[in-house]
Coordinates of N, CA and C and ligand atoms in Angstrom, one line a residue:
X132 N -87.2 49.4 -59.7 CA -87.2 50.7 -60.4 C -86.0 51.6 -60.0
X133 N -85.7 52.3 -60.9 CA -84.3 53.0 -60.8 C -84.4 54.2 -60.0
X134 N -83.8 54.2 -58.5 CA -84.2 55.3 -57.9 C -83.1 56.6 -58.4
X135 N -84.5 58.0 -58.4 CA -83.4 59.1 -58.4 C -82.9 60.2 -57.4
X136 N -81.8 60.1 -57.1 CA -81.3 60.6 -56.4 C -82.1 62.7 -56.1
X137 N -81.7 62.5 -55.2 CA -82.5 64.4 -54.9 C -81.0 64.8 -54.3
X138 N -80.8 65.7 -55.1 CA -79.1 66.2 -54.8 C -79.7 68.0 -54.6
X139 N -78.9 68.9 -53.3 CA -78.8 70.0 -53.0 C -77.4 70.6 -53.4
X140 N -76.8 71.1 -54.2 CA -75.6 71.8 -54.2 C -75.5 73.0 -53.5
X141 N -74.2 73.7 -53.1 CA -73.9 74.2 -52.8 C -72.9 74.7 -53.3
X142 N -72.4 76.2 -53.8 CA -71.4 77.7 -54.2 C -71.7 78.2 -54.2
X143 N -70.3 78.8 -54.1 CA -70.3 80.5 -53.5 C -69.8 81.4 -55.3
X144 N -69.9 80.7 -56.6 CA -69.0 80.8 -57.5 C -70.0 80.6 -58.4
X145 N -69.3 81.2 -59.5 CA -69.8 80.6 -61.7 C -70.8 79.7 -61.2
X146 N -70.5 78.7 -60.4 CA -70.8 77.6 -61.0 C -70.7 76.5 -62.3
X147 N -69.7 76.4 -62.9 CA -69.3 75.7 -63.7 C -69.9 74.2 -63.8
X148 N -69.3 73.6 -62.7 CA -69.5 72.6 -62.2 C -70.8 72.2 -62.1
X149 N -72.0 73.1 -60.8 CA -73.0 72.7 -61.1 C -73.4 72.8 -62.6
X150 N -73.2 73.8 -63.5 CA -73.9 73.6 -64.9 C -73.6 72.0 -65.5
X151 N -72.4 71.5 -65.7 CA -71.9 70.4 -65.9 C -72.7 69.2 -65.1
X152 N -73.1 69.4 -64.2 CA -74.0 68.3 -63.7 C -75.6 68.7 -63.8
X153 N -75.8 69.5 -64.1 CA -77.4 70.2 -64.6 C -77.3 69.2 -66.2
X154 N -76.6 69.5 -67.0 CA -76.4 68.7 -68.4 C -77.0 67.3 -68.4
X155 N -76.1 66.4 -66.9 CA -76.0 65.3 -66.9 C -77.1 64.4 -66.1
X156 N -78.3 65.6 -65.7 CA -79.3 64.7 -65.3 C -79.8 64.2 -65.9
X157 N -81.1 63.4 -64.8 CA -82.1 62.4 -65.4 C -82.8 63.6 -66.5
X158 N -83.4 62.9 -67.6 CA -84.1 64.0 -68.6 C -85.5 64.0 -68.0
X159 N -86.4 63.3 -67.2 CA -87.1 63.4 -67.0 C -87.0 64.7 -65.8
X160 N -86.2 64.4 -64.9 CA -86.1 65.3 -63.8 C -85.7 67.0 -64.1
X161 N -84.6 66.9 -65.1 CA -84.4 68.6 -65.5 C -84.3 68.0 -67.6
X162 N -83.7 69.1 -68.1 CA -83.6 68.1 -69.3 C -81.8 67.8 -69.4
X163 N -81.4 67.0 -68.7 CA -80.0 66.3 -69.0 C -79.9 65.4 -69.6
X164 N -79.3 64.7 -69.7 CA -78.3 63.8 -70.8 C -78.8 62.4 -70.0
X165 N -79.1 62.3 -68.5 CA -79.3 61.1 -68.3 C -78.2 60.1 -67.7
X166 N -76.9 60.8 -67.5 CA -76.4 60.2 -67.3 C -75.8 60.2 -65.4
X167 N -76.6 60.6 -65.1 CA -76.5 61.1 -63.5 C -78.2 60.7 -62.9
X168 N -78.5 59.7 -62.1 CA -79.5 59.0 -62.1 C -80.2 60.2 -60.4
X169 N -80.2 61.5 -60.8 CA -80.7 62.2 -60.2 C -81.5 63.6 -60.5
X170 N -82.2 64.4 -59.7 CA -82.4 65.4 -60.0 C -81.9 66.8 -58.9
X171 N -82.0 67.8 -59.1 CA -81.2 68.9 -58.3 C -82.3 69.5 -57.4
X172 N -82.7 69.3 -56.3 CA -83.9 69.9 -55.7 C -83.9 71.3 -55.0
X173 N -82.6 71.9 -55.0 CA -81.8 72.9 -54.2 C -80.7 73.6 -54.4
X174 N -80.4 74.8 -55.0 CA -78.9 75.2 -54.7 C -78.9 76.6 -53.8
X175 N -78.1 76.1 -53.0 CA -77.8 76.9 -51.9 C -76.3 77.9 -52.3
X176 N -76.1 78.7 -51.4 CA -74.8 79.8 -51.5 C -75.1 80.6 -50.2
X177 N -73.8 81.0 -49.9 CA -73.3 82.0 -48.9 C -72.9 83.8 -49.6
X178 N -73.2 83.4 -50.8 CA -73.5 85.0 -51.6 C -74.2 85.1 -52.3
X179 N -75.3 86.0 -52.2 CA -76.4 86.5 -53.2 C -76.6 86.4 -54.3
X180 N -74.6 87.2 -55.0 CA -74.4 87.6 -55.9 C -73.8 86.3 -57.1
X181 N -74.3 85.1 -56.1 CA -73.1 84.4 -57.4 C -73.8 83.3 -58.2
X182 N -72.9 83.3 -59.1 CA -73.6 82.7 -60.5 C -74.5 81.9 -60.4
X183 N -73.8 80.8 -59.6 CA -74.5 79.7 -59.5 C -76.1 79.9 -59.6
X184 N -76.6 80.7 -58.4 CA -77.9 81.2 -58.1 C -78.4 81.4 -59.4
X185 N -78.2 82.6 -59.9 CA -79.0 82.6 -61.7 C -79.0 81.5 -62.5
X186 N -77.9 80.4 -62.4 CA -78.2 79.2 -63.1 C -79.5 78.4 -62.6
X187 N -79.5 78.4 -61.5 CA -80.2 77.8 -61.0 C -81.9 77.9 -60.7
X188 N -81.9 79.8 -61.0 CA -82.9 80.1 -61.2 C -83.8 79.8 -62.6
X189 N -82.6 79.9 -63.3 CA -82.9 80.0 -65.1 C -83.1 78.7 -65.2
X190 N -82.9 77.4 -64.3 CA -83.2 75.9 -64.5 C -84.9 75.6 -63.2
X191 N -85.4 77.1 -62.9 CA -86.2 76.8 -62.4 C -85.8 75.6 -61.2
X192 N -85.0 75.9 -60.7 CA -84.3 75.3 -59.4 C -84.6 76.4 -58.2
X193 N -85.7 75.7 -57.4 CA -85.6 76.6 -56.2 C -83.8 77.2 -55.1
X194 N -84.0 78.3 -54.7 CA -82.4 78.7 -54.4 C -82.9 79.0 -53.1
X195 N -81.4 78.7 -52.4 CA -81.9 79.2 -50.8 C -80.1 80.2 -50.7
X196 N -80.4 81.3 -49.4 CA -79.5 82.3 -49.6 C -79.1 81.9 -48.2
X197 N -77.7 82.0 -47.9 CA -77.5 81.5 -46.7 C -76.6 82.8 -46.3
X198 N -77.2 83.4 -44.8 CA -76.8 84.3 -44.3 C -76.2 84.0 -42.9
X199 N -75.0 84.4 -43.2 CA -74.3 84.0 -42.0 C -72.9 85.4 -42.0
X200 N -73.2 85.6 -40.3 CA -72.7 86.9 -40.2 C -71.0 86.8 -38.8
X201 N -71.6 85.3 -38.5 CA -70.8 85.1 -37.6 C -69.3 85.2 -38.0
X202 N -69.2 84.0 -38.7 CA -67.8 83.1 -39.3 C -67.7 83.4 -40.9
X203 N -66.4 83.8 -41.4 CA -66.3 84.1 -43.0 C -66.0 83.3 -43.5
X204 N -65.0 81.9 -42.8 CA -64.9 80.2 -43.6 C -65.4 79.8 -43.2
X205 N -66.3 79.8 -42.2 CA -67.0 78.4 -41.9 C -68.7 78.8 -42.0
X206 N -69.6 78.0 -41.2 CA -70.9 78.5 -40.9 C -71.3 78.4 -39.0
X207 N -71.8 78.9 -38.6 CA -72.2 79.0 -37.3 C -73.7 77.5 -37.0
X208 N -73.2 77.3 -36.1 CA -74.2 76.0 -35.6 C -75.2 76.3 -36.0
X209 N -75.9 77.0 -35.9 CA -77.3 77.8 -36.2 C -77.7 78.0 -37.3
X210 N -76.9 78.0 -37.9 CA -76.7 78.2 -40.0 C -77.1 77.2 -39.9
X211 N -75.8 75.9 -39.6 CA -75.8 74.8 -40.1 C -77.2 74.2 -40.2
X212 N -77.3 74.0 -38.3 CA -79.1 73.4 -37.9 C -80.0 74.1 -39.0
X213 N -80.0 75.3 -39.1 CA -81.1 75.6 -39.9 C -81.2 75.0 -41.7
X214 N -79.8 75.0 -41.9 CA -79.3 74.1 -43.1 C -79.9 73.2 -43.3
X215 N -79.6 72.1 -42.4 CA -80.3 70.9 -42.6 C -81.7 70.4 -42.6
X216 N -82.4 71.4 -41.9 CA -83.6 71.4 -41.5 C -84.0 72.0 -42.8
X217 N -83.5 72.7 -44.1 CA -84.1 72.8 -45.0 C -83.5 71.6 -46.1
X218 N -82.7 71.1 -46.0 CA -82.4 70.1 -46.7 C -83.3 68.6 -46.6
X219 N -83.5 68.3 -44.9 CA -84.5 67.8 -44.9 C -85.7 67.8 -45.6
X220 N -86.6 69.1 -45.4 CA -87.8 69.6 -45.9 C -87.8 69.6 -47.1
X221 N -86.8 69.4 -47.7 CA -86.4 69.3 -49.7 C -86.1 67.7 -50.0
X222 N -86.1 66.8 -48.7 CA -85.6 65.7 -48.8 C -84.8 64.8 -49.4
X223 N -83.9 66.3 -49.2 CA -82.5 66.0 -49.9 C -81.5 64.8 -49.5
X224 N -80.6 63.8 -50.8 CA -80.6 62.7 -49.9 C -78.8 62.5 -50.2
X225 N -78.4 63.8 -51.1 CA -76.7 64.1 -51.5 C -76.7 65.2 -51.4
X226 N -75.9 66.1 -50.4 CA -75.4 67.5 -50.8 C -73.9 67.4 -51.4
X227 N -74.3 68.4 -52.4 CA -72.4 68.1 -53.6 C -72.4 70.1 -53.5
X228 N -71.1 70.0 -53.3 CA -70.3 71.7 -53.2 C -69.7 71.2 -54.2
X229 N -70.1 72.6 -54.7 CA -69.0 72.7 -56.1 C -69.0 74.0 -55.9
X230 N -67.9 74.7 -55.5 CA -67.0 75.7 -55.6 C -67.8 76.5 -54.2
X231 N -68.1 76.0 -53.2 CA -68.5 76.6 -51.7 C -67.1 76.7 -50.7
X232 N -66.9 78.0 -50.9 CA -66.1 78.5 -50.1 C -65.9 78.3 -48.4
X233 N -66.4 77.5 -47.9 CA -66.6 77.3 -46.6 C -66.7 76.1 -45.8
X234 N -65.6 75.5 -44.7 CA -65.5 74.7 -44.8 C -66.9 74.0 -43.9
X235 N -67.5 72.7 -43.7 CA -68.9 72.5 -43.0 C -68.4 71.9 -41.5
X236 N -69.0 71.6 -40.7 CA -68.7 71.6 -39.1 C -69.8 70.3 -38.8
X237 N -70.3 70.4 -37.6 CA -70.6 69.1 -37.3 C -72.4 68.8 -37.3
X238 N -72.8 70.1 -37.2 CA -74.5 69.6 -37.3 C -74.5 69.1 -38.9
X239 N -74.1 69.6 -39.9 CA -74.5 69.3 -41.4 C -73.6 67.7 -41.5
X240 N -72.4 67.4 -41.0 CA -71.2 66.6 -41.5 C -72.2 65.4 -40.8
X241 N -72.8 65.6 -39.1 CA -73.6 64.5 -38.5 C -74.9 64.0 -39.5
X242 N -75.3 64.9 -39.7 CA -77.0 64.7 -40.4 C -77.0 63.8 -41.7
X243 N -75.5 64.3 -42.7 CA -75.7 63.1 -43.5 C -73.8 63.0 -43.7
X244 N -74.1 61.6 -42.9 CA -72.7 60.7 -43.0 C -72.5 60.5 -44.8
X245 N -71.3 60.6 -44.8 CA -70.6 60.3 -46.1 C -71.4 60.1 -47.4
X246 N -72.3 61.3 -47.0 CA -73.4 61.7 -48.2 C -73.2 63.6 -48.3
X247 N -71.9 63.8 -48.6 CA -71.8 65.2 -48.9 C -70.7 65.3 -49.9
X248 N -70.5 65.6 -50.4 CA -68.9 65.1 -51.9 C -68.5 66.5 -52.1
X249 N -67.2 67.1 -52.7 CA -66.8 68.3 -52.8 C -65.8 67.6 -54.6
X250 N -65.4 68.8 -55.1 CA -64.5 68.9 -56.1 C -63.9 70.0 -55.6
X251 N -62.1 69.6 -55.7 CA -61.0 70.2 -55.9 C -60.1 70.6 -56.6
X252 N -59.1 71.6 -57.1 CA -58.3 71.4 -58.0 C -57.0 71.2 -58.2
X253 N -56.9 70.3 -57.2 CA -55.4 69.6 -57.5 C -55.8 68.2 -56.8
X254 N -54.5 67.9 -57.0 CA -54.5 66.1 -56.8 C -54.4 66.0 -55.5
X255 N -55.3 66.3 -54.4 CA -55.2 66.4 -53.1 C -54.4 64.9 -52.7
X256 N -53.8 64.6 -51.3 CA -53.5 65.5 -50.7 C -52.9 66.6 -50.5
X257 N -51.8 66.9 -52.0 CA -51.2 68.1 -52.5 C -52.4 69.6 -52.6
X258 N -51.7 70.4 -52.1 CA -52.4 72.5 -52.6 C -54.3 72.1 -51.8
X259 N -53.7 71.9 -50.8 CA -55.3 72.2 -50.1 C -55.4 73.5 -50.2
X260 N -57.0 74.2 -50.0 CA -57.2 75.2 -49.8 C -57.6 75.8 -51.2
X261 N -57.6 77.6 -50.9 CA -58.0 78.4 -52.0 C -56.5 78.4 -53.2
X262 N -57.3 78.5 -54.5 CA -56.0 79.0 -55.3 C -55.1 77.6 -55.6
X263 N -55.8 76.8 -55.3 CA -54.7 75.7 -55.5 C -54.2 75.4 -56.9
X264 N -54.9 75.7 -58.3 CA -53.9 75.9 -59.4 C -52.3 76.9 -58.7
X265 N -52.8 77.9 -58.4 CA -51.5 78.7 -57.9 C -50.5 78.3 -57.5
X266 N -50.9 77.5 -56.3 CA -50.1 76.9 -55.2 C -49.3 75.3 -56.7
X267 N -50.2 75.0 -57.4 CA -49.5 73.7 -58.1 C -48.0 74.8 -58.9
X268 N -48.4 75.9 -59.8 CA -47.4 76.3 -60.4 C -46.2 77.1 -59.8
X269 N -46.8 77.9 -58.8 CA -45.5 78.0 -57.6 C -45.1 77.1 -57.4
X270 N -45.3 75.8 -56.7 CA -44.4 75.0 -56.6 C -43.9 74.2 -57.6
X271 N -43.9 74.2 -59.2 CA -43.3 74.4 -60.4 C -43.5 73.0 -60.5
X272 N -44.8 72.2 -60.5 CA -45.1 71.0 -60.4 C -45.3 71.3 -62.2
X273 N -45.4 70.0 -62.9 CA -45.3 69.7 -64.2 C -47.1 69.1 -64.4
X274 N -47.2 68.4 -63.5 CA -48.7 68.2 -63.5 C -49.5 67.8 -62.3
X275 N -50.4 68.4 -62.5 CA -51.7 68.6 -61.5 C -53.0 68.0 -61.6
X276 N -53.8 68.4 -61.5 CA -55.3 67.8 -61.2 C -56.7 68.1 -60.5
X277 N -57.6 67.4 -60.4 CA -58.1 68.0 -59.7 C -58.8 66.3 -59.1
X278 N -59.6 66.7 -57.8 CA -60.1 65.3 -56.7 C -61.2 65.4 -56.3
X279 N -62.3 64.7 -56.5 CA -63.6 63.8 -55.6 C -63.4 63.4 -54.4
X280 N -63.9 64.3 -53.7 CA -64.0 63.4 -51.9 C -64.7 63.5 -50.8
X281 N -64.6 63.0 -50.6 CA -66.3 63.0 -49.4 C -65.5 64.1 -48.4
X282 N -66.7 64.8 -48.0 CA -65.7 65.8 -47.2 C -66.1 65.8 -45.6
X283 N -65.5 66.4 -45.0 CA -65.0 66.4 -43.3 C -65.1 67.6 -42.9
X284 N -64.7 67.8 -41.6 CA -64.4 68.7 -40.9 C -63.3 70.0 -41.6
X285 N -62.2 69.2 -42.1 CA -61.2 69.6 -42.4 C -61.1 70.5 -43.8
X286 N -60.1 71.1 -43.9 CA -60.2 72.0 -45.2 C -59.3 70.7 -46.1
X287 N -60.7 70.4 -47.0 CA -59.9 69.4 -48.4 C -59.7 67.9 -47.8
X288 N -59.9 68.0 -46.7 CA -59.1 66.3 -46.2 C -60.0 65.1 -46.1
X289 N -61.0 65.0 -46.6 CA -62.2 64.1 -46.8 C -61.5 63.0 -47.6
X290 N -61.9 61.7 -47.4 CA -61.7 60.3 -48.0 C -61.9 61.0 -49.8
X291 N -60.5 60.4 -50.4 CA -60.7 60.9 -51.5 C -61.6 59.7 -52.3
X292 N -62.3 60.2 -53.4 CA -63.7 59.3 -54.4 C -62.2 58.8 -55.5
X293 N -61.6 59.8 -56.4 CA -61.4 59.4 -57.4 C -60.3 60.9 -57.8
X294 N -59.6 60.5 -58.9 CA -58.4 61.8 -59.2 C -58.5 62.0 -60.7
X295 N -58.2 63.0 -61.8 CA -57.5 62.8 -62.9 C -56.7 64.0 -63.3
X296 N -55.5 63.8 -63.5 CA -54.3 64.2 -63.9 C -54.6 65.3 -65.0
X297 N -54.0 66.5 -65.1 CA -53.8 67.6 -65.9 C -52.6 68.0 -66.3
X298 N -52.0 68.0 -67.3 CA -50.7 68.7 -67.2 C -50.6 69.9 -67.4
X299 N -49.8 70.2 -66.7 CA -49.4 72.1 -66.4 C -48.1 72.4 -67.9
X300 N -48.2 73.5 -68.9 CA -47.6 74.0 -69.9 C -46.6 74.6 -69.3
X301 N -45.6 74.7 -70.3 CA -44.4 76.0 -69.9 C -45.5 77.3 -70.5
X302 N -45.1 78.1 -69.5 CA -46.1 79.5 -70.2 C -47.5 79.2 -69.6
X303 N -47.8 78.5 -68.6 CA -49.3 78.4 -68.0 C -49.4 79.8 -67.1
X304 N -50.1 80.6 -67.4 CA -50.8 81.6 -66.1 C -51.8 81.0 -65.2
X305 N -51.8 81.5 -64.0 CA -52.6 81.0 -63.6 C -54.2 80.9 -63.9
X306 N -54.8 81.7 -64.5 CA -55.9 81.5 -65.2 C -56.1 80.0 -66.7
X307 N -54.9 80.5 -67.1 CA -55.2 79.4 -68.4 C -55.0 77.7 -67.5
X308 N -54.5 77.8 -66.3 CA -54.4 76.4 -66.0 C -55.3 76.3 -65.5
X309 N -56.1 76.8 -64.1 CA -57.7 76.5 -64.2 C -58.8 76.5 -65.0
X310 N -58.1 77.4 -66.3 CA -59.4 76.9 -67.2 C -59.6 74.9 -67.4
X311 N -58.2 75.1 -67.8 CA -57.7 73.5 -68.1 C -58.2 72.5 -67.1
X312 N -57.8 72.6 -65.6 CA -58.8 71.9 -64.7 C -59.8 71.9 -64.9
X313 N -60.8 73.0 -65.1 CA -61.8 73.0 -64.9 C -62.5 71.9 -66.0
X314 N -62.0 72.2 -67.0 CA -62.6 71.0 -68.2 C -62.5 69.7 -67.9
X315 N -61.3 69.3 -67.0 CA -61.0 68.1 -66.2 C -62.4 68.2 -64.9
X316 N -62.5 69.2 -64.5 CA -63.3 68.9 -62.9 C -64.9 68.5 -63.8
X317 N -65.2 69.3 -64.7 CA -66.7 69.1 -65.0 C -66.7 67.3 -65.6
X318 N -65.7 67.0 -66.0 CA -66.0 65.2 -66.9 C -66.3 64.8 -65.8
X319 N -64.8 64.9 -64.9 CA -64.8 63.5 -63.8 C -65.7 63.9 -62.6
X320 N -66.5 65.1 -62.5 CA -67.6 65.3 -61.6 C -68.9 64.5 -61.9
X321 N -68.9 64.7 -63.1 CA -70.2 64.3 -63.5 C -70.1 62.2 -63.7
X322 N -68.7 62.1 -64.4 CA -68.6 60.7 -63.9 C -68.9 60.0 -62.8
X323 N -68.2 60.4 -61.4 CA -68.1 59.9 -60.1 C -69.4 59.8 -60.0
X324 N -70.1 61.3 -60.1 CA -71.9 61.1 -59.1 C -72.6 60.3 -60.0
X325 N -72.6 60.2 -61.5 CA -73.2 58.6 -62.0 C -73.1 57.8 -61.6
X326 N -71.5 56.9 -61.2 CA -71.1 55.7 -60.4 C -71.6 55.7 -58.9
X327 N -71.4 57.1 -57.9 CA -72.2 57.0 -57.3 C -73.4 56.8 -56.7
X328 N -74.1 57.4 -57.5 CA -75.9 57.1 -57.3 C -76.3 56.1 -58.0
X329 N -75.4 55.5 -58.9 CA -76.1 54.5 -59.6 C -75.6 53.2 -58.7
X330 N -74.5 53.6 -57.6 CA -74.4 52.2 -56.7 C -75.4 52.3 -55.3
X331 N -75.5 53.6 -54.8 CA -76.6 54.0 -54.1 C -78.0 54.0 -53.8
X332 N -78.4 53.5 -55.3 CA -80.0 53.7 -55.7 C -81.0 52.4 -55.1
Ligands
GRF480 C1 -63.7 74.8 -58.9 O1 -62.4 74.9 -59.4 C2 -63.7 73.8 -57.7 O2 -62.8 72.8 -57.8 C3 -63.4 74.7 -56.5 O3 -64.0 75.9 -56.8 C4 -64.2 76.1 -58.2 C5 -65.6 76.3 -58.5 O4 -65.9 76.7 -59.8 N1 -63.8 74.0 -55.3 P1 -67.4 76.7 -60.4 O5 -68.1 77.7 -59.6 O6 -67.9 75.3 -60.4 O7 -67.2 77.2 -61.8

């Protein structure tokens, strides 16, 4: 029998992305498309205020609010521990960030080995960090991208999953070129975590 994945996300943002993988679930689990052999048991965030959360309410997705007063990129051990310990209790069995501002440390990275995945928006190892459309057009690159990767300690430096190419316009602002990613990050997001959970299951 085809197992389904219990995925927790995490942003601090829109959430775009999570919407694009809300689409692509099991239909039985939320009403998606089916093409992501999971369902979403959790979306978490480090701000009250952000989209994500109201999507997630509005898909009748339990939300958890993560308060942390210590650290402004990262989370404090104690976050973390208590993190996991609700991801456990949700028996969560993938956490995927899409658009979480913060980089994770070692109680969350320990608890589940190379079961945490991020989306970026450039062709990492190139424009780590925030803003990275920005960072691609400042440095007057012709084309960009965005990258799938299991994530680390590190800001952006996780074993990369997979890449796809965008080209940057003469006349791109930086808004109009992350719109453009973005249309790129939602396909090849929701591709990877099919291939992945469906070699996983
Ligand atoms: C995306 O561009 C993602 O690559 C980055 O943060 C942004 C989140 O956007 N890590 P959204 O909240 O999914 O719309």
């Amino acid at each position: 029998m085809k197992k389904i994945s219990r995925l927790a996300v995490l942003g601090s943002g829109k959430g775009s992305n999570f919407a694009a993988i809300l689409d692509a679930l099991e239909p039985g689990a939320k009403s998606g498309s089916g093409k992501i052999p999971a369902e979403v048991v959790l979306v978490a965030s480090d701000r009250g205020d952000a989209g994500i959360l109201d999507l997630a309410r509005g898909a009748g997705i339990p939300v958890e609010v993560i308060r942390e007063s210590q650290y402004r990129t990262r989370l404090s051990e104690d976050t973390e521990r208590n993190l996991v310990a609700v991801f456990r209790k949700h028996s969560v069995d993938w956490i995927i960030l899409a658009g979480f501002l913060r980089v994770l440390k070692s109680p969350l990275l320990e608890a589940f080995p190379k079961r945490i995945i991020n989306i970026h928006p450039s062709l990492l190892p190139k424009f780590p960090g925030l803003n990275a459309w920005t960072q691609a057009l400042e440095a007057g690159e012709t084309i960009t991208g965005c990258t799938v990767h299991y994530v680390d300690a590190g800001v952006d430096t996780g074993e990369l999953i997979a890449q796809r190419e965008v080209p940057i316009h003469a006349g791109d602002t930086p808004e109009s070129l992350h719109a453009r990613i973005q249309v790129a990050e939602h396909q090849l997001y929701v591709e990877v975590l099919a291939e992945l959970l469906q070699q996983n299951s």
